Structures are given as structure tokens and as C-alpha cells.
mmCIF file of C-alpha atoms in Angstrom:
data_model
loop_
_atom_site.group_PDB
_atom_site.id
_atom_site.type_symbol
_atom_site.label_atom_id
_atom_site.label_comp_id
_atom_site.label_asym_id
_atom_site.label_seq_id
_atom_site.Cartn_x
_atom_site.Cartn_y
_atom_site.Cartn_z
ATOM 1 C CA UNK A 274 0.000 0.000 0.000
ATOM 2 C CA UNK A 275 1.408 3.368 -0.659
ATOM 3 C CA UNK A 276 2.483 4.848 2.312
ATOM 4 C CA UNK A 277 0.653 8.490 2.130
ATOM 5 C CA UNK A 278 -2.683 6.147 1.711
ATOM 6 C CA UNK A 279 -1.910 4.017 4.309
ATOM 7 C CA UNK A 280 -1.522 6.988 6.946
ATOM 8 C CA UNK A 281 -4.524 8.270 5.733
ATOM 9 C CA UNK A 282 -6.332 4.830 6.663
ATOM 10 C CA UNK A 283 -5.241 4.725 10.315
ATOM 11 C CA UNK A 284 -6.381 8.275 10.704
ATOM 12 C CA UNK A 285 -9.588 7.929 9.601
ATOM 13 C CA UNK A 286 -9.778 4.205 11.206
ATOM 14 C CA UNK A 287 -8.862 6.350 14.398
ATOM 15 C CA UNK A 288 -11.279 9.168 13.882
ATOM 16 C CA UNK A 289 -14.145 6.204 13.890
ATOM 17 C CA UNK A 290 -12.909 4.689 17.150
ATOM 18 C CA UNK A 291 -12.819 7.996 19.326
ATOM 19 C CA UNK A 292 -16.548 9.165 17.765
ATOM 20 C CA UNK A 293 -17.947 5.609 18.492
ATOM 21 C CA UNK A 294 -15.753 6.124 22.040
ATOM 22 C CA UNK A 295 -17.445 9.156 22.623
ATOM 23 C CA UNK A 296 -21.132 8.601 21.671
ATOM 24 C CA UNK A 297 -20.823 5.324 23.822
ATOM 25 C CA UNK A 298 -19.797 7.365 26.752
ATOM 26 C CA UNK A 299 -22.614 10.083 26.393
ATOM 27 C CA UNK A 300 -24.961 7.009 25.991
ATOM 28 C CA UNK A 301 -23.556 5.870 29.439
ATOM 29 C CA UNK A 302 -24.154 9.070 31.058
ATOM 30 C CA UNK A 303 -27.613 9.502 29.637
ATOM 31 C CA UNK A 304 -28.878 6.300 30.662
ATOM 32 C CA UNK A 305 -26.783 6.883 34.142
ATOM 33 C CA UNK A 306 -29.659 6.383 37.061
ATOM 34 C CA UNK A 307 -30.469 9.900 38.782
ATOM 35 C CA UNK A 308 -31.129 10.429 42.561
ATOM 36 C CA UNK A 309 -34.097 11.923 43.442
ATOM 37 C CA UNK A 310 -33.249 15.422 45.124
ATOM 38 C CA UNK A 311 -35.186 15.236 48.875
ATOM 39 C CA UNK A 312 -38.421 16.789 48.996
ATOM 40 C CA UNK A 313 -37.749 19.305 51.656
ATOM 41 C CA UNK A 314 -40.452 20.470 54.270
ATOM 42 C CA UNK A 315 -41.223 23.547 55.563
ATOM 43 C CA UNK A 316 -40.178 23.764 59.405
ATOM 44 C CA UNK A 317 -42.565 23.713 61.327
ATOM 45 C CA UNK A 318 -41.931 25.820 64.945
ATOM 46 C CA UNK A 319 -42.020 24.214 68.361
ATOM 47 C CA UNK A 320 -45.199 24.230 70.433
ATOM 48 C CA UNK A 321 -44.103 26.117 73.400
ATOM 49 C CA UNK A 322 -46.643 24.692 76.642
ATOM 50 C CA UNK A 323 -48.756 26.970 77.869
ATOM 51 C CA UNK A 324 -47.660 28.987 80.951
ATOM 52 C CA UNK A 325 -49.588 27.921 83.900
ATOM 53 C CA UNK A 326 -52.313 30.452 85.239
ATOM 54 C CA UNK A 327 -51.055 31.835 88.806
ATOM 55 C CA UNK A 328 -53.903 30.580 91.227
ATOM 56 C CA UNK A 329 -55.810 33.266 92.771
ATOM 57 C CA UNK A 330 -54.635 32.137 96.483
ATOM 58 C CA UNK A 331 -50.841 32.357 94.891
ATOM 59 C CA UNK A 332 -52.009 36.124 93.713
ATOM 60 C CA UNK A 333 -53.932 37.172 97.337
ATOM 61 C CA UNK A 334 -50.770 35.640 99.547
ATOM 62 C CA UNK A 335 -48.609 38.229 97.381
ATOM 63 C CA UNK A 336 -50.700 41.082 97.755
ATOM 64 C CA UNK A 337 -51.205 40.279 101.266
ATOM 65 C CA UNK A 338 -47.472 39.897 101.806
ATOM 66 C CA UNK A 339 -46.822 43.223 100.084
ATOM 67 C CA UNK A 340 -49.217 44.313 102.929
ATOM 68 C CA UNK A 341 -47.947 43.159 105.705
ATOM 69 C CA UNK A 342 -44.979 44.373 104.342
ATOM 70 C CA UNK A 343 -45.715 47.945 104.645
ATOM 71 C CA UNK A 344 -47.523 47.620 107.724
ATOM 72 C CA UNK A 345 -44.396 46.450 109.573
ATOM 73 C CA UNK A 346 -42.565 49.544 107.816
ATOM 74 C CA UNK A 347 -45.341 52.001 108.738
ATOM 75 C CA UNK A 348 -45.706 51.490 112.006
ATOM 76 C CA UNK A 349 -42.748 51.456 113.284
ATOM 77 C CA UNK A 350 -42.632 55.223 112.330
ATOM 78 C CA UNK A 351 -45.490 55.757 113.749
ATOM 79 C CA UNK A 352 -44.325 54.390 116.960
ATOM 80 C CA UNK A 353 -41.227 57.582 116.592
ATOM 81 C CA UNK A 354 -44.200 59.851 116.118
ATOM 82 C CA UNK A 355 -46.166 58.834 119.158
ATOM 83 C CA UNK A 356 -43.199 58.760 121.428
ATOM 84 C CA UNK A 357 -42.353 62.196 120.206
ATOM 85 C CA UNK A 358 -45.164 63.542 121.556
ATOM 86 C CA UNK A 359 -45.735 61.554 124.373
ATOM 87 C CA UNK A 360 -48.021 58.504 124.031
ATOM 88 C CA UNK A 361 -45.315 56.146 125.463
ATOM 89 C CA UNK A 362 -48.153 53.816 125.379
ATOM 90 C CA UNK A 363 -49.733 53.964 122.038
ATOM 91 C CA UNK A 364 -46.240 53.949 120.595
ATOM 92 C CA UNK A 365 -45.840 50.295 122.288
ATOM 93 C CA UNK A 366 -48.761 49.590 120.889
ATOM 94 C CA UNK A 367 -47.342 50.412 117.037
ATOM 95 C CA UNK A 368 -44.145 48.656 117.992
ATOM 96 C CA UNK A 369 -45.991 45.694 118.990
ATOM 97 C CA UNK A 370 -48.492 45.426 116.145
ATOM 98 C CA UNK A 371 -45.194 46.128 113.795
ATOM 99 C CA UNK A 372 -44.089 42.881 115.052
ATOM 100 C CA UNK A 373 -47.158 40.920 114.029
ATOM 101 C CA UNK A 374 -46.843 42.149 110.541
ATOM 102 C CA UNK A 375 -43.706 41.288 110.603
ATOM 103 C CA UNK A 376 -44.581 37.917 111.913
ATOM 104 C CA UNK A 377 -47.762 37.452 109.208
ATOM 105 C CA UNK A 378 -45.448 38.201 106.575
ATOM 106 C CA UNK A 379 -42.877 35.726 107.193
ATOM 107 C CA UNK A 380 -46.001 33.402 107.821
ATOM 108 C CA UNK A 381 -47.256 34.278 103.640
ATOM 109 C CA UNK A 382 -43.590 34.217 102.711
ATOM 110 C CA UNK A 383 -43.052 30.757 103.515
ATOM 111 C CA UNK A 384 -47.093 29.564 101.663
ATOM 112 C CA UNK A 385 -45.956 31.606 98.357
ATOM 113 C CA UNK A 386 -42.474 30.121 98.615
ATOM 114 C CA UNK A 387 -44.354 26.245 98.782
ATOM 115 C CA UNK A 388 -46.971 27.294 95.845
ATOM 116 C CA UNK A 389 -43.917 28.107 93.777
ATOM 117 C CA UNK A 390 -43.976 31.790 94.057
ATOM 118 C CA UNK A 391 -41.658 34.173 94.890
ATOM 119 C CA UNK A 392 -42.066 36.660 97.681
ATOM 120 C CA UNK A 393 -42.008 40.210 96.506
ATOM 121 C CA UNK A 394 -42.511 44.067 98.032
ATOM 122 C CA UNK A 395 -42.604 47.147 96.850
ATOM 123 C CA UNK A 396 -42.211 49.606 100.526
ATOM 124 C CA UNK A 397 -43.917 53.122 100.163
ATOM 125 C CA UNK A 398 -42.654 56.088 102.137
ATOM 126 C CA UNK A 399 -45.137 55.823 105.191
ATOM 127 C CA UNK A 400 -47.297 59.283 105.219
ATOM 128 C CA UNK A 401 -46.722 60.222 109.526
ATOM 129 C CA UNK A 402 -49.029 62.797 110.749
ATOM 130 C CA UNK A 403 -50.038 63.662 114.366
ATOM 131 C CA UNK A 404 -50.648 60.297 116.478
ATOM 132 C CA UNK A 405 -54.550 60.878 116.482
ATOM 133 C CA UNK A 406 -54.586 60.795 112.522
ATOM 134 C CA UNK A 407 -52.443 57.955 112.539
ATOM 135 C CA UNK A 408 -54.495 55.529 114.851
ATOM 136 C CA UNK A 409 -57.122 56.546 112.507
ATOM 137 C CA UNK A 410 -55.748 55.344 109.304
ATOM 138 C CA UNK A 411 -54.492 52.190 111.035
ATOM 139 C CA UNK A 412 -57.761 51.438 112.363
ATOM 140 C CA UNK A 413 -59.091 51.719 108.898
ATOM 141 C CA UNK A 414 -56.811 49.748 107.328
ATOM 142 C CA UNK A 415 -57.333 46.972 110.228
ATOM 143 C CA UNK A 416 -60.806 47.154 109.924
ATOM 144 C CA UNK A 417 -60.911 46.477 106.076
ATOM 145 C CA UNK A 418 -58.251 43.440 106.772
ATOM 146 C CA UNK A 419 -60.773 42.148 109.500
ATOM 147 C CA UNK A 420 -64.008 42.533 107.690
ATOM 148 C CA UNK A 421 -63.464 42.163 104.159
ATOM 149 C CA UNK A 422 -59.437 41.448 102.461
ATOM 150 C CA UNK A 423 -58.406 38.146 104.804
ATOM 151 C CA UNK A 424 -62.239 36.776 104.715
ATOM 152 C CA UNK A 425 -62.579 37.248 100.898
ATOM 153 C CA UNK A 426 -58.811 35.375 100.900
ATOM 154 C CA UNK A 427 -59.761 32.560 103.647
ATOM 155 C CA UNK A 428 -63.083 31.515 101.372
ATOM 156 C CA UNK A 429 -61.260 31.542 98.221
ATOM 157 C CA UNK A 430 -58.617 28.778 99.528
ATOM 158 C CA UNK A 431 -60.707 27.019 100.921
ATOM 159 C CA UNK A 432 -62.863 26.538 98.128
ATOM 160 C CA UNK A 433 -59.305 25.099 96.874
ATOM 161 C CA UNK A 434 -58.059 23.467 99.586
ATOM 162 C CA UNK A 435 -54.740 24.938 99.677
ATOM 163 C CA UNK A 436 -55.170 24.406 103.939
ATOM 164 C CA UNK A 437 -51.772 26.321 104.052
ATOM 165 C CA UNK A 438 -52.819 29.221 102.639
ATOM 166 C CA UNK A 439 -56.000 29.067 104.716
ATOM 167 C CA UNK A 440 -53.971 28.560 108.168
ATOM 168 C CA UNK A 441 -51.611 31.673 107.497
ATOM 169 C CA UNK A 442 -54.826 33.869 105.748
ATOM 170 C CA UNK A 443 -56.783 32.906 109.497
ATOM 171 C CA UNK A 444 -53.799 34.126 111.931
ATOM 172 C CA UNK A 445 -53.501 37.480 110.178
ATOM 173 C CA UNK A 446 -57.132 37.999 110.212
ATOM 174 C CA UNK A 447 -57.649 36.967 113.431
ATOM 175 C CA UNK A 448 -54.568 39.486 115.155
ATOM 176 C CA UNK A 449 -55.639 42.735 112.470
ATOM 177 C CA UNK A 450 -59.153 42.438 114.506
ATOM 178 C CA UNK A 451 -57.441 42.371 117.865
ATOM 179 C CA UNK A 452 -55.172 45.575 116.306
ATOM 180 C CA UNK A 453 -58.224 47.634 115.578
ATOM 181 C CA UNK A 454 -59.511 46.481 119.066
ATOM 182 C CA UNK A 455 -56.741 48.306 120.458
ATOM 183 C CA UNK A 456 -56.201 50.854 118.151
ATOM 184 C CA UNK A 457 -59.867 52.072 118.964
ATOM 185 C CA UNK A 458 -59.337 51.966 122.572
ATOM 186 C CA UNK A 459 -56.343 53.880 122.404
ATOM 187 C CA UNK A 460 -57.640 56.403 119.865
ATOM 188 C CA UNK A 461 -61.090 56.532 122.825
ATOM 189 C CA UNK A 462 -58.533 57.482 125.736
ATOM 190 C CA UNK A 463 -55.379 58.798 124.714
ATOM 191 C CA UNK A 464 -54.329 60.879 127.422
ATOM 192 C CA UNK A 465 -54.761 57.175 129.194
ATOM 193 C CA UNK A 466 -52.205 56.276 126.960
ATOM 194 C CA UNK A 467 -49.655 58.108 127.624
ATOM 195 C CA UNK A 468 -47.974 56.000 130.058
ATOM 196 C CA UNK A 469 -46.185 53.141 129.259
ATOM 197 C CA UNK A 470 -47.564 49.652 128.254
ATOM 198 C CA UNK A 471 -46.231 46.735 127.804
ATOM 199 C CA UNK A 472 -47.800 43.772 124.751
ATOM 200 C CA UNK A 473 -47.219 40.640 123.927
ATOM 201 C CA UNK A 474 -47.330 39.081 120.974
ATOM 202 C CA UNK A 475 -47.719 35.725 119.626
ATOM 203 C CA UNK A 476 -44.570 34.302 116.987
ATOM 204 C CA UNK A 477 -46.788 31.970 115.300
ATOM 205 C CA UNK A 478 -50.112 33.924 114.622
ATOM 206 C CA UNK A 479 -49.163 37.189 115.424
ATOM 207 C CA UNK A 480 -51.632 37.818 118.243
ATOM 208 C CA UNK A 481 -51.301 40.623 120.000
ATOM 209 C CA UNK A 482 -52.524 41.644 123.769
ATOM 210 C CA UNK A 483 -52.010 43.186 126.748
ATOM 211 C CA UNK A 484 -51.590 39.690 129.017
ATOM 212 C CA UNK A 485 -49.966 37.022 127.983
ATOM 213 C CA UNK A 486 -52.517 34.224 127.901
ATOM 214 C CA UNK A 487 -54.920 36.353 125.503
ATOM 215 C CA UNK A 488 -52.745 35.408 122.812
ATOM 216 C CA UNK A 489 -54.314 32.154 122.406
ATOM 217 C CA UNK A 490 -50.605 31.188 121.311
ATOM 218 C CA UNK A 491 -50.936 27.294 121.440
ATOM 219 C CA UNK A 492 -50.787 25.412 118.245
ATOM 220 C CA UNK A 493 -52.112 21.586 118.103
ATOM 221 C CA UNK A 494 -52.282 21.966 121.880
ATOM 222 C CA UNK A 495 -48.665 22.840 122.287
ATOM 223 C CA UNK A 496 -47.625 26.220 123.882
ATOM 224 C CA UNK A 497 -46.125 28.779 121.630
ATOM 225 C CA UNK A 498 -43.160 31.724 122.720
ATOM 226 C CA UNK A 499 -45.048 34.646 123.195
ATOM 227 C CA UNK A 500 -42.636 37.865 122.766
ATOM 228 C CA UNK A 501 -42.860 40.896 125.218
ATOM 229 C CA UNK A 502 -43.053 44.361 123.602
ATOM 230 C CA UNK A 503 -42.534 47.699 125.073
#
């Protein structure tokens, strides 16, 4: 064969090989199985649970304690005032009856603390006047504690048996009456008052009076410290 032919052969015999290469390998990759892409979803969020609605014993122990609170704080400035101008007694009295706040709200304190609360106070600047006005306003403020605040409470836990609540509700209300008792006597004879006196005071209930054994401080028949206040 002449030689210039025979080159031309093998190149065009080559030519055929890497076009029938070719076309086999695009056959390949056509017919080449494809993965589905993933169907994605949208994400939906979290259910968050639903927050818990605070029990309305939960909400009266805090307002009560916020109170009591401010009781305590009150009057023991009006105590000052009433020994400033000379009611030695009446400003035992205050002292005395700022101890049984004191006491009632340690006593909420402890209820909220058990119902998963968390005791809380916002203290206003006490408004002082003349002794007079003063035993006044706290009788007023007993009065509405006695008659209508710690009753509405007491019913309400009861109707949910949260006994706790009930127990510490029924020691404040019971000592705010004996308060206003003794507010309004004092407030009836002040000049009377002006001597010294001497209270005691319950450290479980609060109760508050002028002998020791009115106190009533005895809890499941056992005898409770009863603290002396001048």
C-alpha cells in the first residue's frame, strides 16, 4: 500500500474509534440512574406549653405579703411619732403590732415560697401625721383586713383546699381584729395612753394583747413563745 494512503487509513480508522468512544460514553451518562433530590419540608416551629395560670390564692398571699410588708414599715414610724409627743403607750402599741406584721409576713412568705412563688414588696414612704390621725388610718386599714381582704382570701382557699394558705390567711385575720380592738381603745382614751404599756405578741399567729394568755398562742395543743413588747 502506498504509504501516504496508508496513513490516511489509520487516521480515519482512528477518527471512527474515538466518535464511536465518545457517543458510547454520552450514551452511558444519559442512561446513568439519577437520585431523586429530597423533597424538603417547611419547618414547622415548636409548640411552646402553655404557661400555667397563677392561682388566685398564689395572687392574694402576694398582695397580702406586700401588705404586711408595709404595715411592719409604717408602724414602726409611727411608733417615733407617738413617742415624740408623748403617748409612750400607744407607741408600744405600734411597735408591737409592727411585730405581728412582721410575723404574718414571714407566715405568707413561707405559703408563696411552697406554691412556687416568689415573695415580693414594693415599701412606700409611710405618710406620719399627728398620732390621732395615725391611729385613725391604722384602724381603717385593720378594719378592712378584719371585715373584708383576709375573709374574701380565707373563702377563696378554701374553696381550693390549699389548707396552708388558709392557716396563714386565718392568723392574720384573726390578730388585724385584735389591732383595731386596740387601736380604737387607744384612739377613745389617749391621754390614758400616755404611760407606758407593755404587749405581747404571739410568733406563730401574730396575736397581740395586753396579758400574755390572751394570745391564744398554742398550736395543736402545744404552747407557743409569746414575745414581750414595750
Amino acid at each position: 500500500m502506498n504509504p501516504t494512503l496508508k496513513i490516511r487509513y489509520i487516521a480515519k480508522k482512528t477518527a471512527i474509534f474515538t466518535s464511536a468512544a465518545a457517543l458510547g460514553m454520552l450514551a452511558l451518562v444519559g442512561c446513568a440512574p439519577t437520585t431523586p433530590s429530597a423533597k424538603v419540608e417547611p419547618t414547622q416551629p415548636e409548640e411552646q406549653p402553655a404557661t400555667k395560670a397563677q392561682s388566685p390564692t398564689l395572687k392574694n398571699l402576694e398582695m397580702a405579703y406586700n401588705g404586711e410588708s408595709n404595715a411592719h414599715v409604717m408602724y414602726l414610724d409611727y411608733a417615733k411619732k407617738a413617742d415624740e409627743e408623748g403617748y409612750k403607750g400607744v407607741a408600744s402599741l405600734f411597735r408591737a403590732a409592727a411585730r405581728a406584721e412582721e410575723i404574718h409576713k414571714e407566715n405568707h412568705a413561707k405559703v408563696i415560697k411552697e406554691m412556687g412563688g416568689t415573695p415580693q414588696n414594693t415599701i412606700a414612704t409611710p405618710e406620719v401625721k399627728s398620732t390621732q390621725e395615725n391611729l385613725q388610718h391604722a384602724i381603717k386599714g385593720e378594719s378592712y383586713e378584719r371585715d373584708t381582704m383576709y375573709p374574701d382570701f380565707i373563702k377563696e382557699a378554701k374553696a381550693k383546699g390549699e389548707k396552708n394558705a388558709v392557716q396563714t390567711f386565718t392568723y392574720a385575720g384573726n390578730a388585724e381584729a385584735g389591732h383595731a380592738k386596740l387601736y380604737t381603745e387607744a384612739l377613745n382614751n389617749l391621754d390614758a395612753w400616755k404611760a407606758p404599756k407593755q404587749f405581747y405578741v404571739c410568733s406563730v399567729s401574730g396575736q397581740t394583747a395586753m396579758n400574755a394568755n390572751e394570745t391564744n398562742c398554742t398550736v395543736d395543743g402545744v404552747k407557743k413563745p409569746v414575745e414581750e413588747v414595750r
